[in-house]
mmCIF file of N, CA and C in Angstrom:
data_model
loop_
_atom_site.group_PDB
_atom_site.id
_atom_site.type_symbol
_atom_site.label_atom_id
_atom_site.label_comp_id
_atom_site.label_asym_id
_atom_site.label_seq_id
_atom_site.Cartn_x
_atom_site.Cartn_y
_atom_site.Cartn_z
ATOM 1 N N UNK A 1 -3.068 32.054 10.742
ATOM 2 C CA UNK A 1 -1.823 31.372 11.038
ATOM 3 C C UNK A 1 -1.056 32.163 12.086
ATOM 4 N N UNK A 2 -0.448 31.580 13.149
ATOM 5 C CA UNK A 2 0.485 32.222 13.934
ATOM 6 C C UNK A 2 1.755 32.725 13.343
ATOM 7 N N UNK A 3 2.048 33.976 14.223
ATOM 8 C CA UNK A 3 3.011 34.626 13.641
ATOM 9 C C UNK A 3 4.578 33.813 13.903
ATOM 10 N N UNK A 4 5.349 34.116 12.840
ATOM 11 C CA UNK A 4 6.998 33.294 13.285
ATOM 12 C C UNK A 4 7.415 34.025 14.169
ATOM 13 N N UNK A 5 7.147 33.604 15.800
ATOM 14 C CA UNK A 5 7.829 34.318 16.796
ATOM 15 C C UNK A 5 9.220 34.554 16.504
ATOM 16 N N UNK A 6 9.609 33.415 16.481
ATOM 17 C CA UNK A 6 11.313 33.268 16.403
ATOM 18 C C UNK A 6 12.253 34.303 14.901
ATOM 19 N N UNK A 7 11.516 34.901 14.055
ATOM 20 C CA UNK A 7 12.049 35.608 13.164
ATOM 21 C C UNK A 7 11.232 37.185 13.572
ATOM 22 N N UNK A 8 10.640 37.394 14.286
ATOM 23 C CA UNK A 8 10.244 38.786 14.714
ATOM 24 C C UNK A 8 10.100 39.055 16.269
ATOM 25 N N UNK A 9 10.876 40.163 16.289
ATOM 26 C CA UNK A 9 10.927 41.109 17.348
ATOM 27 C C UNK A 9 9.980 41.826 17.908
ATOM 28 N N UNK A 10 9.402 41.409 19.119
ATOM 29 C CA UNK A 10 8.414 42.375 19.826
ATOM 30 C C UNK A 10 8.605 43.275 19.935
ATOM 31 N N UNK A 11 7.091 44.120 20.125
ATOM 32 C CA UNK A 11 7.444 46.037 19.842
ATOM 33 C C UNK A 11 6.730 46.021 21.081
ATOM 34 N N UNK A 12 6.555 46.796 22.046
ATOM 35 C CA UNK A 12 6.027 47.593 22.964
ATOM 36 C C UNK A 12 4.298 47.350 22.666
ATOM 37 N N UNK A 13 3.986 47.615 21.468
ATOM 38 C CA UNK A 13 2.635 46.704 21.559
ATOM 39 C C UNK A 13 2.086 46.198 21.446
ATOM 40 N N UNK A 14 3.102 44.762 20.968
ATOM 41 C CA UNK A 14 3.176 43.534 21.375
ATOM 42 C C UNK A 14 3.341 42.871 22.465
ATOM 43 N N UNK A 15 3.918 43.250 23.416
ATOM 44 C CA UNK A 15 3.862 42.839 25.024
ATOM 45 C C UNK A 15 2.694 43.581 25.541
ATOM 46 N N UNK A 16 2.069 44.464 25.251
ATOM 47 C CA UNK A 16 0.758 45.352 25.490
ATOM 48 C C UNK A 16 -0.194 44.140 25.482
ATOM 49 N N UNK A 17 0.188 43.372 23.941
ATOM 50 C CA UNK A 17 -0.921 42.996 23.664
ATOM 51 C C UNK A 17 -1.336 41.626 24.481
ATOM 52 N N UNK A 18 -0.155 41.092 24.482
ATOM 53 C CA UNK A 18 0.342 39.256 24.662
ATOM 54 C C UNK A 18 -0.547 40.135 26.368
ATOM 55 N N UNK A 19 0.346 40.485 27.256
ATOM 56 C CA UNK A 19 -0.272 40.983 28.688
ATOM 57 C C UNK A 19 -2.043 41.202 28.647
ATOM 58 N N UNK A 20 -2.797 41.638 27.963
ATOM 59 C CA UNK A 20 -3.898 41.282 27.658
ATOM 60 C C UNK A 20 -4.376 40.322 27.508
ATOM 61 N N UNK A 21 -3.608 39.911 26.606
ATOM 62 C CA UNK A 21 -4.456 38.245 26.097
ATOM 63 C C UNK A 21 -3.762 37.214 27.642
ATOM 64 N N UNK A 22 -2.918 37.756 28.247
ATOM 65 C CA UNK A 22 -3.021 36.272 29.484
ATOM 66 C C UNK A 22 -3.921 36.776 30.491
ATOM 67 N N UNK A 23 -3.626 38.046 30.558
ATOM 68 C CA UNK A 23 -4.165 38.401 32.270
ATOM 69 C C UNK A 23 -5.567 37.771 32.806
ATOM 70 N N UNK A 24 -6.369 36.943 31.981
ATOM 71 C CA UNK A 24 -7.697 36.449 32.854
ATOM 72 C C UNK A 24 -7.024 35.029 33.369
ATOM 73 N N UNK A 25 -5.934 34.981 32.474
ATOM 74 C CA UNK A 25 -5.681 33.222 33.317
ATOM 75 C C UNK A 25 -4.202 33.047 33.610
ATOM 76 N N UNK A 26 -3.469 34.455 34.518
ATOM 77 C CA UNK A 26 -2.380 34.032 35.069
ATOM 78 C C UNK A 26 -2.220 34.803 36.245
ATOM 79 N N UNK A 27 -1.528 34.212 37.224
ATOM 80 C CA UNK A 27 -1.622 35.051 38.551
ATOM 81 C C UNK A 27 -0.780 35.690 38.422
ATOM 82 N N UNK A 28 -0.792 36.952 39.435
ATOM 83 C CA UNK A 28 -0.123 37.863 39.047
ATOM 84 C C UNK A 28 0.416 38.017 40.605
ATOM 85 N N UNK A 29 2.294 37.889 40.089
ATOM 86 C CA UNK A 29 3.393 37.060 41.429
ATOM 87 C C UNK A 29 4.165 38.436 41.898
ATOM 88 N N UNK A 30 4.080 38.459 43.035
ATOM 89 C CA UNK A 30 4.973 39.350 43.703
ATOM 90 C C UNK A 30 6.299 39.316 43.298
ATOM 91 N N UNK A 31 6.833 40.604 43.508
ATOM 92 C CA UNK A 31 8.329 40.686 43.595
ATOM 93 C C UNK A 31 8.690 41.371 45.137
ATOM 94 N N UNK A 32 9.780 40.365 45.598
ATOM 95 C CA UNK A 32 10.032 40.463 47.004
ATOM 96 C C UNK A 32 11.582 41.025 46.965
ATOM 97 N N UNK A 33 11.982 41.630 47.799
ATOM 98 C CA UNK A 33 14.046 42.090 47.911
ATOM 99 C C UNK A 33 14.120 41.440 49.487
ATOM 100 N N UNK A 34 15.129 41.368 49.608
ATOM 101 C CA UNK A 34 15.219 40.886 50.697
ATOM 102 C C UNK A 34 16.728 41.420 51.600
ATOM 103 N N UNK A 35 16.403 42.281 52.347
ATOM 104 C CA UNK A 35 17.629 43.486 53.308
ATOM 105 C C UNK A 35 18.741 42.571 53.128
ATOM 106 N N UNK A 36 19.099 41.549 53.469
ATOM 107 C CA UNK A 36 19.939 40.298 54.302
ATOM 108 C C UNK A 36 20.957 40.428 52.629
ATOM 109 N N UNK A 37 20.121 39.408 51.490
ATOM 110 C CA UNK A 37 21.561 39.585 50.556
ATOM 111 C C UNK A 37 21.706 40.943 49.986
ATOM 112 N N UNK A 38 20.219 42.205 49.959
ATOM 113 C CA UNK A 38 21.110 43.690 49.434
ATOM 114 C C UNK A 38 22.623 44.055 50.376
ATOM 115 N N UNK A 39 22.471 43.443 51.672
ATOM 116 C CA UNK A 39 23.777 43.678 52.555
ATOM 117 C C UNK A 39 24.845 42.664 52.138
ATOM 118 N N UNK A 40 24.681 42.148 52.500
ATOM 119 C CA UNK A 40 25.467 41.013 51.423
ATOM 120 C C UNK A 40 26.071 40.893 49.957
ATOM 121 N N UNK A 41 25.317 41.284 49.256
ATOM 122 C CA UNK A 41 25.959 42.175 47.764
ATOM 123 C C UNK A 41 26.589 43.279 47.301
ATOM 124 N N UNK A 42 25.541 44.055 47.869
ATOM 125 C CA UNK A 42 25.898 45.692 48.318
ATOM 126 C C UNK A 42 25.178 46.200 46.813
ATOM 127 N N UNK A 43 24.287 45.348 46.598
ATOM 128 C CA UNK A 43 23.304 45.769 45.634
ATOM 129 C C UNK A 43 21.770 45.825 46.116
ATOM 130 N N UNK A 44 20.825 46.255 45.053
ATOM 131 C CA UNK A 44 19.798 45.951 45.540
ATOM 132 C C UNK A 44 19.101 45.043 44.549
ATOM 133 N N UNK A 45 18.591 44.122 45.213
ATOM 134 C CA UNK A 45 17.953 42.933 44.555
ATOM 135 C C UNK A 45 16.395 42.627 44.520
ATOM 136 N N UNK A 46 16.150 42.160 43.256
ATOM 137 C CA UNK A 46 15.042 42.168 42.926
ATOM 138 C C UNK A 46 14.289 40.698 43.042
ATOM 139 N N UNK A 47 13.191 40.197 43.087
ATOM 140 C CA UNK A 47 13.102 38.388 43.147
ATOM 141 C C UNK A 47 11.374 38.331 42.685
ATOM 142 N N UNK A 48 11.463 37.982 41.323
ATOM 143 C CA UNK A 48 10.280 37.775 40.841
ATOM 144 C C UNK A 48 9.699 36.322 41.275
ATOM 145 N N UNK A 49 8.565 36.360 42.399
ATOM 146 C CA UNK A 49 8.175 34.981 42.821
ATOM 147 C C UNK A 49 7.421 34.337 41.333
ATOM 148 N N UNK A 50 7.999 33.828 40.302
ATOM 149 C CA UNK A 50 7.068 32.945 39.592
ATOM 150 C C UNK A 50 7.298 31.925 40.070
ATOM 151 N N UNK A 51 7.969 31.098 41.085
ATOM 152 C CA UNK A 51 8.029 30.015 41.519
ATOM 153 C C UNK A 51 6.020 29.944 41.816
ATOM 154 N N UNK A 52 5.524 30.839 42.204
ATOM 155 C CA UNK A 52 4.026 31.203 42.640
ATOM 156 C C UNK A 52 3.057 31.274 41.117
ATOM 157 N N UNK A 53 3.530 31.150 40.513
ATOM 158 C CA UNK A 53 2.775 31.336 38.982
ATOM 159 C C UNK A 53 2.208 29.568 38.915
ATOM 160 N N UNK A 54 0.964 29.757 38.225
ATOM 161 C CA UNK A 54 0.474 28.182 37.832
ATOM 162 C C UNK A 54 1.067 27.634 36.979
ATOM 163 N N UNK A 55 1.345 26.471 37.311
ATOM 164 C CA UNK A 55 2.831 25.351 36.860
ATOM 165 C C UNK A 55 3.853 25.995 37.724
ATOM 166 N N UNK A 56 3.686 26.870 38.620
ATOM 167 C CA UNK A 56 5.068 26.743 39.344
ATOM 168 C C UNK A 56 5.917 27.224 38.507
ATOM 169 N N UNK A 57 6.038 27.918 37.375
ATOM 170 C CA UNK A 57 7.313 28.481 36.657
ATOM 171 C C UNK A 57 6.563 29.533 35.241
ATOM 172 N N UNK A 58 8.026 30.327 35.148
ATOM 173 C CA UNK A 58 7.061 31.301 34.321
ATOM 174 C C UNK A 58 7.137 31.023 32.958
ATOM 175 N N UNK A 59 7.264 29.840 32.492
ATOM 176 C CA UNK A 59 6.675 29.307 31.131
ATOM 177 C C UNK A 59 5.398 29.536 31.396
ATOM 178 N N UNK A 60 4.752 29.681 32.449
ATOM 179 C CA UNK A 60 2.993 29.338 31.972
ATOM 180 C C UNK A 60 2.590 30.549 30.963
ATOM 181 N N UNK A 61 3.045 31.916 31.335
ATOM 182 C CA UNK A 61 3.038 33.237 30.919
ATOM 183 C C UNK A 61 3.160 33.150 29.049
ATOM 184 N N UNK A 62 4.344 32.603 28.158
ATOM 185 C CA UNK A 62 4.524 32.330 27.489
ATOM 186 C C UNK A 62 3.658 30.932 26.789
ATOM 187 N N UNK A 63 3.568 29.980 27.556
ATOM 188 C CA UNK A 63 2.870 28.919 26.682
ATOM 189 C C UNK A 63 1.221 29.709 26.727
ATOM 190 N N UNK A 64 0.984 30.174 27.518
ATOM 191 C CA UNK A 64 -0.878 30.654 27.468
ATOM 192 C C UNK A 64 -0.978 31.515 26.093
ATOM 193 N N UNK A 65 -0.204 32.157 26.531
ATOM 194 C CA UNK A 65 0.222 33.589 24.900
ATOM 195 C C UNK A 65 0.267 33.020 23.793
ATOM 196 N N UNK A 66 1.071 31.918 23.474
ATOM 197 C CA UNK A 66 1.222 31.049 22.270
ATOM 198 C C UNK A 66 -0.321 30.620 22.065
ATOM 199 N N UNK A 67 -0.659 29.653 23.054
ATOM 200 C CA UNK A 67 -1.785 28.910 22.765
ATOM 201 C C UNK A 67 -2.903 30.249 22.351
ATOM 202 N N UNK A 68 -3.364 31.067 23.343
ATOM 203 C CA UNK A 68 -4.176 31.641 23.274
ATOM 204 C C UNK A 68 -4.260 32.588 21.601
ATOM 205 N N UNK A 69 -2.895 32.840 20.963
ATOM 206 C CA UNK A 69 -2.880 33.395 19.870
ATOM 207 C C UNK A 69 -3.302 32.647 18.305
ATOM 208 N N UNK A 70 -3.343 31.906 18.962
ATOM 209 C CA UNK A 70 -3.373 30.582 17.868
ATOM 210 C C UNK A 70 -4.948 30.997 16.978
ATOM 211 N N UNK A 71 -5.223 31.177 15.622
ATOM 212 C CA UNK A 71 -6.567 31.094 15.102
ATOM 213 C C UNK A 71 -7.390 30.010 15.669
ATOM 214 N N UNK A 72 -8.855 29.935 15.656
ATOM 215 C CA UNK A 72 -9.403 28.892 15.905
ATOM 216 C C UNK A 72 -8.962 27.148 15.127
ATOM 217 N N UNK A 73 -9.008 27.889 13.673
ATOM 218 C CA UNK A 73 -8.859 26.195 12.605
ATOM 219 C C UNK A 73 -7.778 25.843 13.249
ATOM 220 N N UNK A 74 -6.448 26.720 13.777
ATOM 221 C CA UNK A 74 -5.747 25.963 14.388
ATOM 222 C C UNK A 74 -5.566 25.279 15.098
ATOM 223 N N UNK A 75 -6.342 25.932 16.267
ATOM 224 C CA UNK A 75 -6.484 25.379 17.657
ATOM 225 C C UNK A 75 -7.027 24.104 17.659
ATOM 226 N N UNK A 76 -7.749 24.052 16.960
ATOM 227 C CA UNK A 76 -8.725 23.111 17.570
ATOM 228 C C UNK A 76 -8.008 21.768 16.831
ATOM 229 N N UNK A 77 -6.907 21.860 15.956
ATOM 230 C CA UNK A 77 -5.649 20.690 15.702
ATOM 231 C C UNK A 77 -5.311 20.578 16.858
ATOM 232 N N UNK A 78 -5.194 21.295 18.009
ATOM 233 C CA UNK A 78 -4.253 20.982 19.157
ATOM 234 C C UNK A 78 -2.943 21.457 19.091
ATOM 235 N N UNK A 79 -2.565 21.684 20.127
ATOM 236 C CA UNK A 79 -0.732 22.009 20.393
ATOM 237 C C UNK A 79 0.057 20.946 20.458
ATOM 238 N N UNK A 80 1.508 20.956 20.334
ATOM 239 C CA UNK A 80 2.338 19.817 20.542
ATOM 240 C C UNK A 80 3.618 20.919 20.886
ATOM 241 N N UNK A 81 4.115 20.203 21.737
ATOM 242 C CA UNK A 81 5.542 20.376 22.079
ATOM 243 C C UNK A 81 6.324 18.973 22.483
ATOM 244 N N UNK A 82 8.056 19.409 22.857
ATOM 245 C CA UNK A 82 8.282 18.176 23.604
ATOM 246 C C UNK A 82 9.142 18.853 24.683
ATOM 247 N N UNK A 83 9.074 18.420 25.950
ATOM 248 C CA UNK A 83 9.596 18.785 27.258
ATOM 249 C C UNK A 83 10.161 17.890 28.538
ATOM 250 N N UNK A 84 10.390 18.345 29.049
ATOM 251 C CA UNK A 84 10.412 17.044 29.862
ATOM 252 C C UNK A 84 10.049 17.526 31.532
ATOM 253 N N UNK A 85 9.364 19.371 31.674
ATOM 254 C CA UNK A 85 8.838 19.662 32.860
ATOM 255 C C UNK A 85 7.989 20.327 32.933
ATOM 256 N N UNK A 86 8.576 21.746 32.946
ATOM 257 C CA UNK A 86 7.518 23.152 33.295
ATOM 258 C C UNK A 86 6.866 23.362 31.941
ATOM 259 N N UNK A 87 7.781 23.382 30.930
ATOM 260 C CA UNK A 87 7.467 23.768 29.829
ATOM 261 C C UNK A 87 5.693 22.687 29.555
ATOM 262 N N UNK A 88 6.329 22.088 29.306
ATOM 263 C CA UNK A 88 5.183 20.572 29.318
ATOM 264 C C UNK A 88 4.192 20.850 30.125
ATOM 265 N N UNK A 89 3.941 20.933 31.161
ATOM 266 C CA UNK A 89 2.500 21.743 32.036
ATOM 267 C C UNK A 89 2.402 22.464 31.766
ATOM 268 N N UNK A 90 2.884 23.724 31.142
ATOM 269 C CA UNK A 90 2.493 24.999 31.138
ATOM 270 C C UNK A 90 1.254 24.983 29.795
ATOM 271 N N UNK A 91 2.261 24.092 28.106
ATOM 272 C CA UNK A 91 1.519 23.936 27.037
ATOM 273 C C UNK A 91 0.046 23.265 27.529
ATOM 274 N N UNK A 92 0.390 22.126 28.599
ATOM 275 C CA UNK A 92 -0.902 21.353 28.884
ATOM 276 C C UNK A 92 -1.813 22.237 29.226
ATOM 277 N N UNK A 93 -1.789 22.861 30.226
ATOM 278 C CA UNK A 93 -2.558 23.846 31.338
ATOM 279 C C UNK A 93 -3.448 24.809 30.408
ATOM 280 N N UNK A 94 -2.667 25.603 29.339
ATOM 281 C CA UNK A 94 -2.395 26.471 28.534
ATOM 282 C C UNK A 94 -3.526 26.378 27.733
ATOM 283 N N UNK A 95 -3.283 25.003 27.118
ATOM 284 C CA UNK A 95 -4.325 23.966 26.192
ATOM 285 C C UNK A 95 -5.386 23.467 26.699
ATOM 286 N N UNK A 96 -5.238 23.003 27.984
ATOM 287 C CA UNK A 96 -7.177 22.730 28.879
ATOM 288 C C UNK A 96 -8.013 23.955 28.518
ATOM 289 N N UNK A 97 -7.503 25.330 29.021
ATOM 290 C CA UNK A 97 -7.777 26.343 29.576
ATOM 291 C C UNK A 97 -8.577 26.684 28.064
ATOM 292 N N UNK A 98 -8.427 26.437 26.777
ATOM 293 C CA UNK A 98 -9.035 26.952 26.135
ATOM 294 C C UNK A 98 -9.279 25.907 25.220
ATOM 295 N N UNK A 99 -9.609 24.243 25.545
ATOM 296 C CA UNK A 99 -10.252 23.497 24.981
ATOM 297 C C UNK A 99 -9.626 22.821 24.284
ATOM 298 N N UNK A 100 -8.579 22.458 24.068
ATOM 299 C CA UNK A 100 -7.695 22.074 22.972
ATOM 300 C C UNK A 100 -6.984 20.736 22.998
ATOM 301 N N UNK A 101 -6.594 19.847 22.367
ATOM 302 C CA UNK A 101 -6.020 18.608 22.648
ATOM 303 C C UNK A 101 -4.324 19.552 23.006
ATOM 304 N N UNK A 102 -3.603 18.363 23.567
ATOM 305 C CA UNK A 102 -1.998 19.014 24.196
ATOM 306 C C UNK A 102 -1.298 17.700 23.891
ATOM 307 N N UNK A 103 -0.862 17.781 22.572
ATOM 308 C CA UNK A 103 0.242 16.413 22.470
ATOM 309 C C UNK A 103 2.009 17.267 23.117
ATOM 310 N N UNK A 104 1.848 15.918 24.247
ATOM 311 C CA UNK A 104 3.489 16.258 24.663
ATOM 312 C C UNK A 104 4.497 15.373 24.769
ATOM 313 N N UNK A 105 5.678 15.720 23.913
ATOM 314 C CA UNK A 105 6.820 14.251 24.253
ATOM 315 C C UNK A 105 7.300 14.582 25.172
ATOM 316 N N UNK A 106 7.932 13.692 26.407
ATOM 317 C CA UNK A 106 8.709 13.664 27.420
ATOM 318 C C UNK A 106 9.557 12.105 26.668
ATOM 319 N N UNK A 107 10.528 12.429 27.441
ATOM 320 C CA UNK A 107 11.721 11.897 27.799
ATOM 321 C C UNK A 107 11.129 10.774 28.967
ATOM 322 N N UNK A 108 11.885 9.108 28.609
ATOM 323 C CA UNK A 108 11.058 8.186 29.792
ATOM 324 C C UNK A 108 12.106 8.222 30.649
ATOM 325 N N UNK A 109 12.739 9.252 31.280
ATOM 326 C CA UNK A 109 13.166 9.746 32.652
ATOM 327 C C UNK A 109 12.710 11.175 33.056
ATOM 328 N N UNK A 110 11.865 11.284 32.609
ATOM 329 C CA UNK A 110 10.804 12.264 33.062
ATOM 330 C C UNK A 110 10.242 12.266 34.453
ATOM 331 N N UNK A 111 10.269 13.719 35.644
ATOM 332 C CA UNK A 111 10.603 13.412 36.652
ATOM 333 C C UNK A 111 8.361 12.819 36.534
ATOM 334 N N UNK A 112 8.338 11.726 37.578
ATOM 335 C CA UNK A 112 6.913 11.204 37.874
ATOM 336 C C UNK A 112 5.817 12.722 38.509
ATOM 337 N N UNK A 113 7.100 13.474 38.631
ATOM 338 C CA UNK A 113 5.598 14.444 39.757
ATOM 339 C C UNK A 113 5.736 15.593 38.534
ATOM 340 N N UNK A 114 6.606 15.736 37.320
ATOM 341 C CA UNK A 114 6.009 16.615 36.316
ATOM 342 C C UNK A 114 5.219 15.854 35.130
ATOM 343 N N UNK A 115 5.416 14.935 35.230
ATOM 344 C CA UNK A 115 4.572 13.371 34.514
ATOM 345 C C UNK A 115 3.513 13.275 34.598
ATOM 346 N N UNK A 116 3.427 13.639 35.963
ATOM 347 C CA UNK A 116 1.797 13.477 36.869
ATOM 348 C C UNK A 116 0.906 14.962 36.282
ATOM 349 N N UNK A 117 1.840 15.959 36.708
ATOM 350 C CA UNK A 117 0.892 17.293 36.419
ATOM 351 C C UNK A 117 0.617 17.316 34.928
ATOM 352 N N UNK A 118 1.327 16.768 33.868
ATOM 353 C CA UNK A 118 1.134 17.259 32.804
ATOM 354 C C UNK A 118 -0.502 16.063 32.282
ATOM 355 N N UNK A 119 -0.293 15.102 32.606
ATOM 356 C CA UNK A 119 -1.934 14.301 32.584
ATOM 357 C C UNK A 119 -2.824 14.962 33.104
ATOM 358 N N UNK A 120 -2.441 15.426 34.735
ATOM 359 C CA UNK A 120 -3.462 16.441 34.938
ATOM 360 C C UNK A 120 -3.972 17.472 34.358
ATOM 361 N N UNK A 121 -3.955 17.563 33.751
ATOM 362 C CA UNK A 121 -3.953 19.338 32.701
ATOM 363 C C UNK A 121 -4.532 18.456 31.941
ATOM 364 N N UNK A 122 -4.301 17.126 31.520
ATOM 365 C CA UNK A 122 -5.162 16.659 30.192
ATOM 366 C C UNK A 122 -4.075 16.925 28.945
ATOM 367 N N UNK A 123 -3.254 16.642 29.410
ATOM 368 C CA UNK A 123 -1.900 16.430 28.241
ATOM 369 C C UNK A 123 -1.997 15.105 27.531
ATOM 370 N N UNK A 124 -1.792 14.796 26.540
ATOM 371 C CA UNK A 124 -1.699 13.398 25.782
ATOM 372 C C UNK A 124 -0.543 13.129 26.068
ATOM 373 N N UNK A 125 0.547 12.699 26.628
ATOM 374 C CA UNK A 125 1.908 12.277 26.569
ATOM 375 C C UNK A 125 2.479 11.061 26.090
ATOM 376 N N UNK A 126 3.273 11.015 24.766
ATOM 377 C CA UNK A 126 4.307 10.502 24.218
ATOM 378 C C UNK A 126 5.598 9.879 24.823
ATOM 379 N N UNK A 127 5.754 8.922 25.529
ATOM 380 C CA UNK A 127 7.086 8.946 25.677
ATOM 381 C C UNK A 127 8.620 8.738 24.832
ATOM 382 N N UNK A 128 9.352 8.857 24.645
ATOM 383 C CA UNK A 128 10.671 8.977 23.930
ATOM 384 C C UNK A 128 11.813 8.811 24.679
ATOM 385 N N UNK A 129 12.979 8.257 23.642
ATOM 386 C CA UNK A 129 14.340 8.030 24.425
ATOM 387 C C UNK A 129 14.835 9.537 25.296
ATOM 388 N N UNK A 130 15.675 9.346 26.469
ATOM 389 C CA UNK A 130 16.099 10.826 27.053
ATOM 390 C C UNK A 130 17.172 11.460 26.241
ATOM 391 N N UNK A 131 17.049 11.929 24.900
ATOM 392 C CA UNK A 131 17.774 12.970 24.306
ATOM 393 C C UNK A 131 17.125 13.737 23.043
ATOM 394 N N UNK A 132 17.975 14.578 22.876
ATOM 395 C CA UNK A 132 17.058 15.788 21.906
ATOM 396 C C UNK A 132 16.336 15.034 21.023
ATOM 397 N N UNK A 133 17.583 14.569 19.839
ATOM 398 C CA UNK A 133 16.940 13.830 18.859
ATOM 399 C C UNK A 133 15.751 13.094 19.069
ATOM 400 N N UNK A 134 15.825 12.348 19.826
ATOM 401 C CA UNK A 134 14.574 11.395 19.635
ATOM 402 C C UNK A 134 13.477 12.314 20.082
ATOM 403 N N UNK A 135 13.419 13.702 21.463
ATOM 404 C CA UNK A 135 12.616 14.165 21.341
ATOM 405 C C UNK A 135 11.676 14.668 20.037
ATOM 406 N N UNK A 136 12.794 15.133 19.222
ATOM 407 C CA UNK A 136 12.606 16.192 18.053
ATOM 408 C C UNK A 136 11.920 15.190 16.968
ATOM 409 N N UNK A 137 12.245 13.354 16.946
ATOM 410 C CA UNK A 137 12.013 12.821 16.074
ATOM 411 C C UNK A 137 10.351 12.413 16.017
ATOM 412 N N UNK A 138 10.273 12.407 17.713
ATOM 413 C CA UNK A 138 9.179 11.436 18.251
ATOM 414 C C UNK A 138 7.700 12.695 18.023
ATOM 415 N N UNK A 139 8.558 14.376 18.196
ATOM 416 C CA UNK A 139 7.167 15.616 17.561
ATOM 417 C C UNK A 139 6.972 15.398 16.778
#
């Protein structure tokens, strides 16, 4: 059974570990500063490109970790979430990558080009009214 993320605190080798378990299937994104706003701030600035991470955002990092931690009897139930973008490709992507069905609710104002990627990945998608509840009702 997966652990209750949400009631325990990562230790040092727990991010050891999770960083292991993604690194064969996430790119690994530059961090760029840029002279123009450190002058401009009068700080120095840091800019993690996950815009460059697969799905374009750094949920992928987190949904792979989830999925990938999952026991087998689990897995192979499939994942579910409900989203209505990155999050939603990332579980999909997450879930191809290691065989798994990907039930996802979106919202039916869901933008068409994160609509699109999350089929691509081989997402099952649900649609639902555009607010929490019905997301939460329709998982």
């Amino acid at each position: 059974m997966m652990k209750d993320f949400a009631q325990t605190i990562p230790t040092y080798d727990d991010v050891v570990a999770a960083h292991e378990r993604i690194k064969p299937y996430i790119h690994r994104t530059p961090v760029l500063t840029s002279s123009f706003l450190n002058d401009l701030t009068g700080a120095e600035l840091f800019f993690k490109c996950e815009n460059l991470q697969k799905v374009g955002a750094f949920k992928y990092r987190g949904a792979t970790n989830a999925v990938q931690s999952l026991d087998a009897k689990t897995a192979a139930r499939g994942v579910a979430t409900h989203s209505s973008g990155n999050h939603a490709q990332a579980i999909a992507k997450a879930a191809q990558l290691l065989g798994v069905p990907a039930y996802i609710v979106m919202p039916s104002n869901a933008p068409r080009a994160k609509v699109d990627a999350v089929k691509a990945y081989g997402g099952i998608i649900t649609f639902c009214e555009p607010n929490l509840q019905a997301r939460e009702d329709t998982l």
